[in-house]
Amino acid sequence: MASDANKISIVTITILCFLLALVKATKVDITQQWKPDFGWEVTCSWNLYMNDTLQSVNLSKNKQQFFIFRPYNEYGNLRKTQTWDLAESIIKVDCVEAVDSGIKGKCVLSIEPQVPPKKDFSFGCEVSGERPYFRMANQEIVVEALIPPSNAEMKAVTSESGRVTLNCTSSGLPAPSIIWTVDGETQRIPHDFHSTPVWNATSKLWDVWSSITPPPEVLDKIQCTPEVIKGNQVVRGASAQYNDAQRQILDGTILIISAMILLLL
Ligand SMILES: *[C@@H]1O[C@H](CO)[C@@H](O)[C@H](O)[C@H]1NC(C)=O
Ligand SMILES: *[C@@H]1O[C@H](CO)[C@@H](O)[C@H](O)[C@H]1NC(C)=O
Ligand SMILES: *[C@@H]1O[C@H](CO)[C@@H](O)[C@H](O)[C@H]1NC(C)=O
Ligand SMILES: *[C@@H]1O[C@H](CO)[C@@H](O)[C@H](O)[C@H]1NC(C)=O
């Protein structure tokens, strides 16, 4: 019996501790996401003590404060937004306090690059409860100017002479380089032509291509792999192979066929 009572009290204490932990946690969380054809979306969400109310949320970029959200000083306005139209990016902040609780809310920072982003930046979010405790919590994250290269796409063009030219494309940030290899990863071979990277203002990424006219005997063993190198990180996109390449007939061949059709008519 005694041991049963002990068990029950242990369980009770465990549950109480768990509930206390829930009540006591002033929590701040930051998440980041790259949204295709847009840019970054960074979200700071908070959760205060049950009996607390929000005093302020301070947002900072590279340790410099640039925005304060104070719902109760702004006459019950539970939302505050602001947009900065800068040369390098359009930045928007949208802070909302959950209507039903007063202890939860979030600030969403959207960054739409207008020119190729070069630098990482840090984003900080500091949340403070009301007097008399002014309980604070903060988080900081680094948003890296790194978007992994898209999977390689290969196109194969067959010329009149029967030689096949492969053209491989990818996009990413910073600009990916395209590596041609034969026999899996074992042997690198040089490209014949490649593009200088082109900034795509819609995708906010660098588009690149690279082409090669390999000896016919290695055609089936060739693959291209996009790769981004930043500092000591190497990030690769999936490779493409000749077997999954999109085949195209050379324009010249189409011209000849069209000419023949015209002659027949
Ligand atoms: C709110 O709850 C905390 C933790 O349970 C407690 O320490 C504090 O005294 C309470 N504050 C107020 C203002 O009631
Ligand atoms: C937020 O910034 C204001 C003004 O700079 C400052 O008074 C306040 O203490 C800051 N709050 C936090 C939680 O850092
Ligand atoms: C490779 O493909 C790209 C994108 O489709 C194109 O702009 C480029 O001209 C092609 N290069 C060659 C050598 O065909
Ligand atoms: C730029 O990116 C968009 C969307 O990702 C794509 O549809 C478009 O073809 C790209 N533009 C060029 C010139 O490649």
mmCIF file with all atom_site columns, N, CA and C in Angstrom, residues 181-249:
data_model
loop_
_atom_site.group_PDB
_atom_site.id
_atom_site.type_symbol
_atom_site.label_atom_id
_atom_site.label_alt_id
_atom_site.label_comp_id
_atom_site.label_asym_id
_atom_site.label_entity_id
_atom_site.label_seq_id
_atom_site.pdbx_PDB_ins_code
_atom_site.Cartn_x
_atom_site.Cartn_y
_atom_site.Cartn_z
_atom_site.occupancy
_atom_site.B_iso_or_equiv
_atom_site.pdbx_formal_charge
_atom_site.auth_seq_id
_atom_site.auth_comp_id
_atom_site.auth_asym_id
_atom_site.auth_atom_id
_atom_site.pdbx_PDB_model_num
ATOM 1   N N  . THR A 1 181 ? 31.282 14.831 -64.907 1.00 0.00 ? 181 THR A N  1
ATOM 2   C CA . THR A 1 181 ? 32.085 13.668 -64.536 1.00 0.00 ? 181 THR A CA 1
ATOM 3   C C  . THR A 1 181 ? 31.708 12.470 -65.404 1.00 0.00 ? 181 THR A C  1
ATOM 4   N N  . VAL A 1 182 ? 32.668 11.534 -65.511 1.00 0.00 ? 182 VAL A N  1
ATOM 5   C CA . VAL A 1 182 ? 32.431 10.279 -66.228 1.00 0.00 ? 182 VAL A CA 1
ATOM 6   C C  . VAL A 1 182 ? 32.580 9.172  -65.197 1.00 0.00 ? 182 VAL A C  1
ATOM 7   N N  . ASP A 1 183 ? 31.804 8.113  -65.320 1.00 0.00 ? 183 ASP A N  1
ATOM 8   C CA . ASP A 1 183 ? 31.905 6.982  -64.391 1.00 0.00 ? 183 ASP A CA 1
ATOM 9   C C  . ASP A 1 183 ? 31.604 7.403  -62.958 1.00 0.00 ? 183 ASP A C  1
ATOM 10  N N  . GLY A 1 184 ? 30.412 7.864  -62.729 1.00 0.00 ? 184 GLY A N  1
ATOM 11  C CA . GLY A 1 184 ? 30.057 8.309  -61.376 1.00 0.00 ? 184 GLY A CA 1
ATOM 12  C C  . GLY A 1 184 ? 30.818 9.566  -61.055 1.00 0.00 ? 184 GLY A C  1
ATOM 13  N N  . GLU A 1 185 ? 31.518 9.551  -59.949 1.00 0.00 ? 185 GLU A N  1
ATOM 14  C CA . GLU A 1 185 ? 32.207 10.760 -59.499 1.00 0.00 ? 185 GLU A CA 1
ATOM 15  C C  . GLU A 1 185 ? 33.695 10.701 -59.807 1.00 0.00 ? 185 GLU A C  1
ATOM 16  N N  . THR A 1 186 ? 34.137 9.609  -60.437 1.00 0.00 ? 186 THR A N  1
ATOM 17  C CA . THR A 1 186 ? 35.574 9.351  -60.454 1.00 0.00 ? 186 THR A CA 1
ATOM 18  C C  . THR A 1 186 ? 36.386 10.307 -61.315 1.00 0.00 ? 186 THR A C  1
ATOM 19  N N  . GLN A 1 187 ? 35.894 10.651 -62.493 1.00 0.00 ? 187 GLN A N  1
ATOM 20  C CA . GLN A 1 187 ? 36.736 11.425 -63.399 1.00 0.00 ? 187 GLN A CA 1
ATOM 21  C C  . GLN A 1 187 ? 36.056 12.707 -63.840 1.00 0.00 ? 187 GLN A C  1
ATOM 22  N N  . ARG A 1 188 ? 36.663 13.810 -63.527 1.00 0.00 ? 188 ARG A N  1
ATOM 23  C CA . ARG A 1 188 ? 36.111 15.097 -63.950 1.00 0.00 ? 188 ARG A CA 1
ATOM 24  C C  . ARG A 1 188 ? 36.555 15.413 -65.370 1.00 0.00 ? 188 ARG A C  1
ATOM 25  N N  . ILE A 1 189 ? 35.651 15.972 -66.158 1.00 0.00 ? 189 ILE A N  1
ATOM 26  C CA . ILE A 1 189 ? 36.061 16.400 -67.493 1.00 0.00 ? 189 ILE A CA 1
ATOM 27  C C  . ILE A 1 189 ? 35.653 17.851 -67.701 1.00 0.00 ? 189 ILE A C  1
ATOM 28  N N  . PRO A 1 190 ? 36.463 18.600 -68.462 1.00 0.00 ? 190 PRO A N  1
ATOM 29  C CA . PRO A 1 190 ? 36.169 20.026 -68.619 1.00 0.00 ? 190 PRO A CA 1
ATOM 30  C C  . PRO A 1 190 ? 34.993 20.273 -69.568 1.00 0.00 ? 190 PRO A C  1
ATOM 31  N N  . HIS A 1 191 ? 34.280 21.352 -69.317 1.00 0.00 ? 191 HIS A N  1
ATOM 32  C CA . HIS A 1 191 ? 33.182 21.733 -70.204 1.00 0.00 ? 191 HIS A CA 1
ATOM 33  C C  . HIS A 1 191 ? 33.758 22.375 -71.473 1.00 0.00 ? 191 HIS A C  1
ATOM 34  N N  . ASP A 1 192 ? 32.913 22.520 -72.479 1.00 0.00 ? 192 ASP A N  1
ATOM 35  C CA . ASP A 1 192 ? 33.331 23.252 -73.678 1.00 0.00 ? 192 ASP A CA 1
ATOM 36  C C  . ASP A 1 192 ? 32.969 24.730 -73.553 1.00 0.00 ? 192 ASP A C  1
ATOM 37  N N  . PHE A 1 193 ? 31.730 24.981 -73.129 1.00 0.00 ? 193 PHE A N  1
ATOM 38  C CA . PHE A 1 193 ? 31.261 26.358 -72.962 1.00 0.00 ? 193 PHE A CA 1
ATOM 39  C C  . PHE A 1 193 ? 30.494 26.450 -71.655 1.00 0.00 ? 193 PHE A C  1
ATOM 40  N N  . HIS A 1 194 ? 30.505 27.611 -71.068 1.00 0.00 ? 194 HIS A N  1
ATOM 41  C CA . HIS A 1 194 ? 29.589 27.819 -69.942 1.00 0.00 ? 194 HIS A CA 1
ATOM 42  C C  . HIS A 1 194 ? 29.198 29.287 -69.867 1.00 0.00 ? 194 HIS A C  1
ATOM 43  N N  . SER A 1 195 ? 28.061 29.521 -69.196 1.00 0.00 ? 195 SER A N  1
ATOM 44  C CA . SER A 1 195 ? 27.542 30.881 -69.106 1.00 0.00 ? 195 SER A CA 1
ATOM 45  C C  . SER A 1 195 ? 28.252 31.623 -67.993 1.00 0.00 ? 195 SER A C  1
ATOM 46  N N  . THR A 1 196 ? 28.245 32.944 -68.084 1.00 0.00 ? 196 THR A N  1
ATOM 47  C CA . THR A 1 196 ? 28.501 33.696 -66.863 1.00 0.00 ? 196 THR A CA 1
ATOM 48  C C  . THR A 1 196 ? 27.156 33.676 -66.143 1.00 0.00 ? 196 THR A C  1
ATOM 49  N N  . PRO A 1 197 ? 27.144 33.574 -64.818 1.00 0.00 ? 197 PRO A N  1
ATOM 50  C CA . PRO A 1 197 ? 25.872 33.457 -64.098 1.00 0.00 ? 197 PRO A CA 1
ATOM 51  C C  . PRO A 1 197 ? 24.957 34.653 -64.366 1.00 0.00 ? 197 PRO A C  1
ATOM 52  N N  . VAL A 1 198 ? 23.669 34.367 -64.508 1.00 0.00 ? 198 VAL A N  1
ATOM 53  C CA . VAL A 1 198 ? 22.685 35.422 -64.745 1.00 0.00 ? 198 VAL A CA 1
ATOM 54  C C  . VAL A 1 198 ? 21.743 35.477 -63.542 1.00 0.00 ? 198 VAL A C  1
ATOM 55  N N  . TRP A 1 199 ? 21.610 36.661 -62.987 1.00 0.00 ? 199 TRP A N  1
ATOM 56  C CA . TRP A 1 199 ? 20.700 36.845 -61.852 1.00 0.00 ? 199 TRP A CA 1
ATOM 57  C C  . TRP A 1 199 ? 19.279 36.865 -62.360 1.00 0.00 ? 199 TRP A C  1
ATOM 58  N N  . ASN A 1 200 ? 18.450 35.977 -61.829 1.00 0.00 ? 200 ASN A N  1
ATOM 59  C CA . ASN A 1 200 ? 17.044 35.921 -62.230 1.00 0.00 ? 200 ASN A CA 1
ATOM 60  C C  . ASN A 1 200 ? 16.225 36.672 -61.172 1.00 0.00 ? 200 ASN A C  1
ATOM 61  N N  . ALA A 1 201 ? 15.660 37.814 -61.576 1.00 0.00 ? 201 ALA A N  1
ATOM 62  C CA . ALA A 1 201 ? 14.962 38.679 -60.621 1.00 0.00 ? 201 ALA A CA 1
ATOM 63  C C  . ALA A 1 201 ? 13.643 38.074 -60.155 1.00 0.00 ? 201 ALA A C  1
ATOM 64  N N  . THR A 1 202 ? 13.139 37.066 -60.863 1.00 0.00 ? 202 THR A N  1
ATOM 65  C CA . THR A 1 202 ? 11.901 36.404 -60.434 1.00 0.00 ? 202 THR A CA 1
ATOM 66  C C  . THR A 1 202 ? 12.198 35.364 -59.355 1.00 0.00 ? 202 THR A C  1
ATOM 67  N N  . SER A 1 203 ? 13.161 34.498 -59.645 1.00 0.00 ? 203 SER A N  1
ATOM 68  C CA . SER A 1 203 ? 13.462 33.441 -58.675 1.00 0.00 ? 203 SER A CA 1
ATOM 69  C C  . SER A 1 203 ? 14.394 33.930 -57.571 1.00 0.00 ? 203 SER A C  1
ATOM 70  N N  . LYS A 1 204 ? 15.048 35.107 -57.780 1.00 0.00 ? 204 LYS A N  1
ATOM 71  C CA . LYS A 1 204 ? 16.060 35.663 -56.859 1.00 0.00 ? 204 LYS A CA 1
ATOM 72  C C  . LYS A 1 204 ? 17.268 34.746 -56.736 1.00 0.00 ? 204 LYS A C  1
ATOM 73  N N  . LEU A 1 205 ? 17.512 33.980 -57.794 1.00 0.00 ? 205 LEU A N  1
ATOM 74  C CA . LEU A 1 205 ? 18.643 33.052 -57.780 1.00 0.00 ? 205 LEU A CA 1
ATOM 75  C C  . LEU A 1 205 ? 19.509 33.276 -59.022 1.00 0.00 ? 205 LEU A C  1
ATOM 76  N N  . TRP A 1 206 ? 20.701 32.704 -58.996 1.00 0.00 ? 206 TRP A N  1
ATOM 77  C CA . TRP A 1 206 ? 21.595 32.756 -60.144 1.00 0.00 ? 206 TRP A CA 1
ATOM 78  C C  . TRP A 1 206 ? 21.305 31.566 -61.052 1.00 0.00 ? 206 TRP A C  1
ATOM 79  N N  . ASP A 1 207 ? 21.080 31.836 -62.338 1.00 0.00 ? 207 ASP A N  1
ATOM 80  C CA . ASP A 1 207 ? 20.920 30.763 -63.325 1.00 0.00 ? 207 ASP A CA 1
ATOM 81  C C  . ASP A 1 207 ? 22.266 30.537 -64.009 1.00 0.00 ? 207 ASP A C  1
ATOM 82  N N  . VAL A 1 208 ? 22.646 29.267 -64.152 1.00 0.00 ? 208 VAL A N  1
ATOM 83  C CA . VAL A 1 208 ? 23.892 28.949 -64.860 1.00 0.00 ? 208 VAL A CA 1
ATOM 84  C C  . VAL A 1 208 ? 23.664 27.778 -65.821 1.00 0.00 ? 208 VAL A C  1
ATOM 85  N N  . TRP A 1 209 ? 24.479 27.702 -66.859 1.00 0.00 ? 209 TRP A N  1
ATOM 86  C CA . TRP A 1 209 ? 24.481 26.520 -67.723 1.00 0.00 ? 209 TRP A CA 1
ATOM 87  C C  . TRP A 1 209 ? 25.903 26.190 -68.128 1.00 0.00 ? 209 TRP A C  1
ATOM 88  N N  . SER A 1 210 ? 26.097 24.952 -68.556 1.00 0.00 ? 210 SER A N  1
ATOM 89  C CA . SER A 1 210 ? 27.409 24.504 -68.987 1.00 0.00 ? 210 SER A CA 1
ATOM 90  C C  . SER A 1 210 ? 27.184 23.448 -70.064 1.00 0.00 ? 210 SER A C  1
ATOM 91  N N  . SER A 1 211 ? 27.993 23.468 -71.131 1.00 0.00 ? 211 SER A N  1
ATOM 92  C CA . SER A 1 211 ? 27.759 22.501 -72.207 1.00 0.00 ? 211 SER A CA 1
ATOM 93  C C  . SER A 1 211 ? 29.041 21.786 -72.609 1.00 0.00 ? 211 SER A C  1
ATOM 94  N N  . ILE A 1 212 ? 28.839 20.602 -73.179 1.00 0.00 ? 212 ILE A N  1
ATOM 95  C CA . ILE A 1 212 ? 29.959 19.742 -73.512 1.00 0.00 ? 212 ILE A CA 1
ATOM 96  C C  . ILE A 1 212 ? 29.538 18.862 -74.690 1.00 0.00 ? 212 ILE A C  1
ATOM 97  N N  . THR A 1 213 ? 30.471 18.593 -75.592 1.00 0.00 ? 213 THR A N  1
ATOM 98  C CA . THR A 1 213 ? 30.228 17.637 -76.677 1.00 0.00 ? 213 THR A CA 1
ATOM 99  C C  . THR A 1 213 ? 31.214 16.493 -76.458 1.00 0.00 ? 213 THR A C  1
ATOM 100 N N  . PRO A 1 214 ? 30.804 15.496 -75.677 1.00 0.00 ? 214 PRO A N  1
ATOM 101 C CA . PRO A 1 214 ? 31.763 14.454 -75.254 1.00 0.00 ? 214 PRO A CA 1
ATOM 102 C C  . PRO A 1 214 ? 32.007 13.430 -76.369 1.00 0.00 ? 214 PRO A C  1
ATOM 103 N N  . PRO A 1 215 ? 33.112 12.701 -76.296 1.00 0.00 ? 215 PRO A N  1
ATOM 104 C CA . PRO A 1 215 ? 33.320 11.595 -77.232 1.00 0.00 ? 215 PRO A CA 1
ATOM 105 C C  . PRO A 1 215 ? 32.160 10.615 -77.090 1.00 0.00 ? 215 PRO A C  1
ATOM 106 N N  . PRO A 1 216 ? 31.615 10.108 -78.228 1.00 0.00 ? 216 PRO A N  1
ATOM 107 C CA . PRO A 1 216 ? 30.400 9.270  -78.177 1.00 0.00 ? 216 PRO A CA 1
ATOM 108 C C  . PRO A 1 216 ? 30.527 8.093  -77.212 1.00 0.00 ? 216 PRO A C  1
ATOM 109 N N  . GLU A 1 217 ? 31.726 7.524  -77.079 1.00 0.00 ? 217 GLU A N  1
ATOM 110 C CA . GLU A 1 217 ? 31.857 6.325  -76.234 1.00 0.00 ? 217 GLU A CA 1
ATOM 111 C C  . GLU A 1 217 ? 31.649 6.599  -74.738 1.00 0.00 ? 217 GLU A C  1
ATOM 112 N N  . VAL A 1 218 ? 31.757 7.844  -74.292 1.00 0.00 ? 218 VAL A N  1
ATOM 113 C CA . VAL A 1 218 ? 31.539 8.104  -72.853 1.00 0.00 ? 218 VAL A CA 1
ATOM 114 C C  . VAL A 1 218 ? 30.148 8.681  -72.574 1.00 0.00 ? 218 VAL A C  1
ATOM 115 N N  . LEU A 1 219 ? 29.393 8.910  -73.658 1.00 0.00 ? 219 LEU A N  1
ATOM 116 C CA . LEU A 1 219 ? 28.092 9.582  -73.542 1.00 0.00 ? 219 LEU A CA 1
ATOM 117 C C  . LEU A 1 219 ? 27.205 8.984  -72.447 1.00 0.00 ? 219 LEU A C  1
ATOM 118 N N  . ASP A 1 220 ? 27.148 7.645  -72.404 1.00 0.00 ? 220 ASP A N  1
ATOM 119 C CA . ASP A 1 220 ? 26.261 6.983  -71.449 1.00 0.00 ? 220 ASP A CA 1
ATOM 120 C C  . ASP A 1 220 ? 26.757 7.053  -70.015 1.00 0.00 ? 220 ASP A C  1
ATOM 121 N N  . LYS A 1 221 ? 28.025 7.426  -69.845 1.00 0.00 ? 221 LYS A N  1
ATOM 122 C CA . LYS A 1 221 ? 28.608 7.409  -68.496 1.00 0.00 ? 221 LYS A CA 1
ATOM 123 C C  . LYS A 1 221 ? 28.776 8.812  -67.930 1.00 0.00 ? 221 LYS A C  1
ATOM 124 N N  . ILE A 1 222 ? 28.251 9.779  -68.663 1.00 0.00 ? 222 ILE A N  1
ATOM 125 C CA . ILE A 1 222 ? 28.526 11.156 -68.273 1.00 0.00 ? 222 ILE A CA 1
ATOM 126 C C  . ILE A 1 222 ? 27.410 11.706 -67.391 1.00 0.00 ? 222 ILE A C  1
ATOM 127 N N  . GLN A 1 223 ? 27.786 12.528 -66.436 1.00 0.00 ? 223 GLN A N  1
ATOM 128 C CA . GLN A 1 223 ? 26.759 13.213 -65.654 1.00 0.00 ? 223 GLN A CA 1
ATOM 129 C C  . GLN A 1 223 ? 27.222 14.597 -65.250 1.00 0.00 ? 223 GLN A C  1
ATOM 130 N N  . CYS A 1 224 ? 26.233 15.477 -64.956 1.00 0.00 ? 224 CYS A N  1
ATOM 131 C CA . CYS A 1 224 ? 26.579 16.820 -64.506 1.00 0.00 ? 224 CYS A CA 1
ATOM 132 C C  . CYS A 1 224 ? 25.996 17.030 -63.112 1.00 0.00 ? 224 CYS A C  1
ATOM 133 N N  . THR A 1 225 ? 26.743 17.725 -62.278 1.00 0.00 ? 225 THR A N  1
ATOM 134 C CA . THR A 1 225 ? 26.336 17.952 -60.887 1.00 0.00 ? 225 THR A CA 1
ATOM 135 C C  . THR A 1 225 ? 26.525 19.431 -60.551 1.00 0.00 ? 225 THR A C  1
ATOM 136 N N  . PRO A 1 226 ? 25.470 20.112 -60.113 1.00 0.00 ? 226 PRO A N  1
ATOM 137 C CA . PRO A 1 226 ? 25.623 21.505 -59.688 1.00 0.00 ? 226 PRO A CA 1
ATOM 138 C C  . PRO A 1 226 ? 26.147 21.570 -58.256 1.00 0.00 ? 226 PRO A C  1
ATOM 139 N N  . GLU A 1 227 ? 27.004 22.534 -58.026 1.00 0.00 ? 227 GLU A N  1
ATOM 140 C CA . GLU A 1 227 ? 27.665 22.607 -56.719 1.00 0.00 ? 227 GLU A CA 1
ATOM 141 C C  . GLU A 1 227 ? 27.849 24.065 -56.320 1.00 0.00 ? 227 GLU A C  1
ATOM 142 N N  . VAL A 1 228 ? 27.537 24.349 -55.059 1.00 0.00 ? 228 VAL A N  1
ATOM 143 C CA . VAL A 1 228 ? 27.742 25.685 -54.520 1.00 0.00 ? 228 VAL A CA 1
ATOM 144 C C  . VAL A 1 228 ? 28.782 25.587 -53.414 1.00 0.00 ? 228 VAL A C  1
ATOM 145 N N  . ILE A 1 229 ? 29.772 26.455 -53.465 1.00 0.00 ? 229 ILE A N  1
ATOM 146 C CA . ILE A 1 229 ? 30.785 26.457 -52.418 1.00 0.00 ? 229 ILE A CA 1
ATOM 147 C C  . ILE A 1 229 ? 30.727 27.793 -51.697 1.00 0.00 ? 229 ILE A C  1
ATOM 148 N N  . LYS A 1 230 ? 30.579 27.719 -50.364 1.00 0.00 ? 230 LYS A N  1
ATOM 149 C CA . LYS A 1 230 ? 30.542 28.955 -49.588 1.00 0.00 ? 230 LYS A CA 1
ATOM 150 C C  . LYS A 1 230 ? 31.346 28.697 -48.327 1.00 0.00 ? 230 LYS A C  1
ATOM 151 N N  . GLY A 1 231 ? 32.423 29.442 -48.153 1.00 0.00 ? 231 GLY A N  1
ATOM 152 C CA . GLY A 1 231 ? 33.330 29.189 -47.037 1.00 0.00 ? 231 GLY A CA 1
ATOM 153 C C  . GLY A 1 231 ? 33.824 27.756 -47.143 1.00 0.00 ? 231 GLY A C  1
ATOM 154 N N  . ASN A 1 232 ? 33.634 26.977 -46.091 1.00 0.00 ? 232 ASN A N  1
ATOM 155 C CA . ASN A 1 232 ? 34.053 25.576 -46.197 1.00 0.00 ? 232 ASN A CA 1
ATOM 156 C C  . ASN A 1 232 ? 32.873 24.621 -46.393 1.00 0.00 ? 232 ASN A C  1
ATOM 157 N N  . GLN A 1 233 ? 31.728 25.182 -46.788 1.00 0.00 ? 233 GLN A N  1
ATOM 158 C CA . GLN A 1 233 ? 30.577 24.321 -47.079 1.00 0.00 ? 233 GLN A CA 1
ATOM 159 C C  . GLN A 1 233 ? 30.508 24.024 -48.576 1.00 0.00 ? 233 GLN A C  1
ATOM 160 N N  . VAL A 1 234 ? 30.202 22.784 -48.905 1.00 0.00 ? 234 VAL A N  1
ATOM 161 C CA . VAL A 1 234 ? 29.950 22.405 -50.289 1.00 0.00 ? 234 VAL A CA 1
ATOM 162 C C  . VAL A 1 234 ? 28.550 21.811 -50.339 1.00 0.00 ? 234 VAL A C  1
ATOM 163 N N  . VAL A 1 235 ? 27.668 22.430 -51.126 1.00 0.00 ? 235 VAL A N  1
ATOM 164 C CA . VAL A 1 235 ? 26.297 21.920 -51.224 1.00 0.00 ? 235 VAL A CA 1
ATOM 165 C C  . VAL A 1 235 ? 26.033 21.542 -52.675 1.00 0.00 ? 235 VAL A C  1
ATOM 166 N N  . ARG A 1 236 ? 25.555 20.326 -52.887 1.00 0.00 ? 236 ARG A N  1
ATOM 167 C CA . ARG A 1 236 ? 25.313 19.863 -54.247 1.00 0.00 ? 236 ARG A CA 1
ATOM 168 C C  . ARG A 1 236 ? 23.838 19.658 -54.522 1.00 0.00 ? 236 ARG A C  1
ATOM 169 N N  . GLY A 1 237 ? 23.449 19.854 -55.766 1.00 0.00 ? 237 GLY A N  1
ATOM 170 C CA . GLY A 1 237 ? 22.117 19.472 -56.226 1.00 0.00 ? 237 GLY A CA 1
ATOM 171 C C  . GLY A 1 237 ? 22.225 18.094 -56.859 1.00 0.00 ? 237 GLY A C  1
ATOM 172 N N  . ALA A 1 238 ? 21.083 17.459 -57.106 1.00 0.00 ? 238 ALA A N  1
ATOM 173 C CA . ALA A 1 238 ? 21.105 16.122 -57.715 1.00 0.00 ? 238 ALA A CA 1
ATOM 174 C C  . ALA A 1 238 ? 21.705 16.197 -59.120 1.00 0.00 ? 238 ALA A C  1
ATOM 175 N N  . SER A 1 239 ? 22.430 15.149 -59.495 1.00 0.00 ? 239 SER A N  1
ATOM 176 C CA . SER A 1 239 ? 23.051 15.075 -60.820 1.00 0.00 ? 239 SER A CA 1
ATOM 177 C C  . SER A 1 239 ? 22.010 14.719 -61.874 1.00 0.00 ? 239 SER A C  1
ATOM 178 N N  . ALA A 1 240 ? 22.359 15.013 -63.128 1.00 0.00 ? 240 ALA A N  1
ATOM 179 C CA . ALA A 1 240 ? 21.534 14.552 -64.256 1.00 0.00 ? 240 ALA A CA 1
ATOM 180 C C  . ALA A 1 240 ? 22.428 13.732 -65.178 1.00 0.00 ? 240 ALA A C  1
ATOM 181 N N  . GLN A 1 241 ? 21.815 12.761 -65.863 1.00 0.00 ? 241 GLN A N  1
ATOM 182 C CA . GLN A 1 241 ? 22.568 11.887 -66.755 1.00 0.00 ? 241 GLN A CA 1
ATOM 183 C C  . GLN A 1 241 ? 22.011 11.958 -68.163 1.00 0.00 ? 241 GLN A C  1
ATOM 184 N N  . TYR A 1 242 ? 22.848 11.486 -69.094 1.00 0.00 ? 242 TYR A N  1
ATOM 185 C CA . TYR A 1 242 ? 22.423 11.518 -70.502 1.00 0.00 ? 242 TYR A CA 1
ATOM 186 C C  . TYR A 1 242 ? 21.120 10.756 -70.687 1.00 0.00 ? 242 TYR A C  1
ATOM 187 N N  . ASN A 1 243 ? 20.966 9.628  -69.964 1.00 0.00 ? 243 ASN A N  1
ATOM 188 C CA . ASN A 1 243 ? 19.758 8.809  -70.109 1.00 0.00 ? 243 ASN A CA 1
ATOM 189 C C  . ASN A 1 243 ? 18.477 9.547  -69.749 1.00 0.00 ? 243 ASN A C  1
ATOM 190 N N  . ASP A 1 244 ? 18.571 10.517 -68.787 1.00 0.00 ? 244 ASP A N  1
ATOM 191 C CA . ASP A 1 244 ? 17.342 11.253 -68.480 1.00 0.00 ? 244 ASP A CA 1
ATOM 192 C C  . ASP A 1 244 ? 17.325 12.628 -69.136 1.00 0.00 ? 244 ASP A C  1
ATOM 193 N N  . ALA A 1 245 ? 18.257 12.852 -70.072 1.00 0.00 ? 245 ALA A N  1
ATOM 194 C CA . ALA A 1 245 ? 18.278 14.153 -70.752 1.00 0.00 ? 245 ALA A CA 1
ATOM 195 C C  . ALA A 1 245 ? 17.086 14.280 -71.686 1.00 0.00 ? 245 ALA A C  1
ATOM 196 N N  . GLN A 1 246 ? 16.646 15.533 -71.846 1.00 0.00 ? 246 GLN A N  1
ATOM 197 C CA . GLN A 1 246 ? 15.594 15.817 -72.806 1.00 0.00 ? 246 GLN A CA 1
ATOM 198 C C  . GLN A 1 246 ? 16.243 15.889 -74.183 1.00 0.00 ? 246 GLN A C  1
ATOM 199 N N  . ARG A 1 247 ? 15.774 15.088 -75.114 1.00 0.00 ? 247 ARG A N  1
ATOM 200 C CA . ARG A 1 247 ? 16.400 15.089 -76.450 1.00 0.00 ? 247 ARG A CA 1
ATOM 201 C C  . ARG A 1 247 ? 15.808 16.200 -77.317 1.00 0.00 ? 247 ARG A C  1
ATOM 202 N N  . GLN A 1 248 ? 16.666 16.773 -78.119 1.00 0.00 ? 248 GLN A N  1
ATOM 203 C CA . GLN A 1 248 ? 16.200 17.798 -79.056 1.00 0.00 ? 248 GLN A CA 1
ATOM 204 C C  . GLN A 1 248 ? 16.880 17.581 -80.393 1.00 0.00 ? 248 GLN A C  1
ATOM 205 N N  . ILE A 1 249 ? 16.165 17.891 -81.457 1.00 0.00 ? 249 ILE A N  1
ATOM 206 C CA . ILE A 1 249 ? 16.795 17.805 -82.775 1.00 0.00 ? 249 ILE A CA 1
ATOM 207 C C  . ILE A 1 249 ? 17.356 19.191 -83.076 1.00 0.00 ? 249 ILE A C  1
#
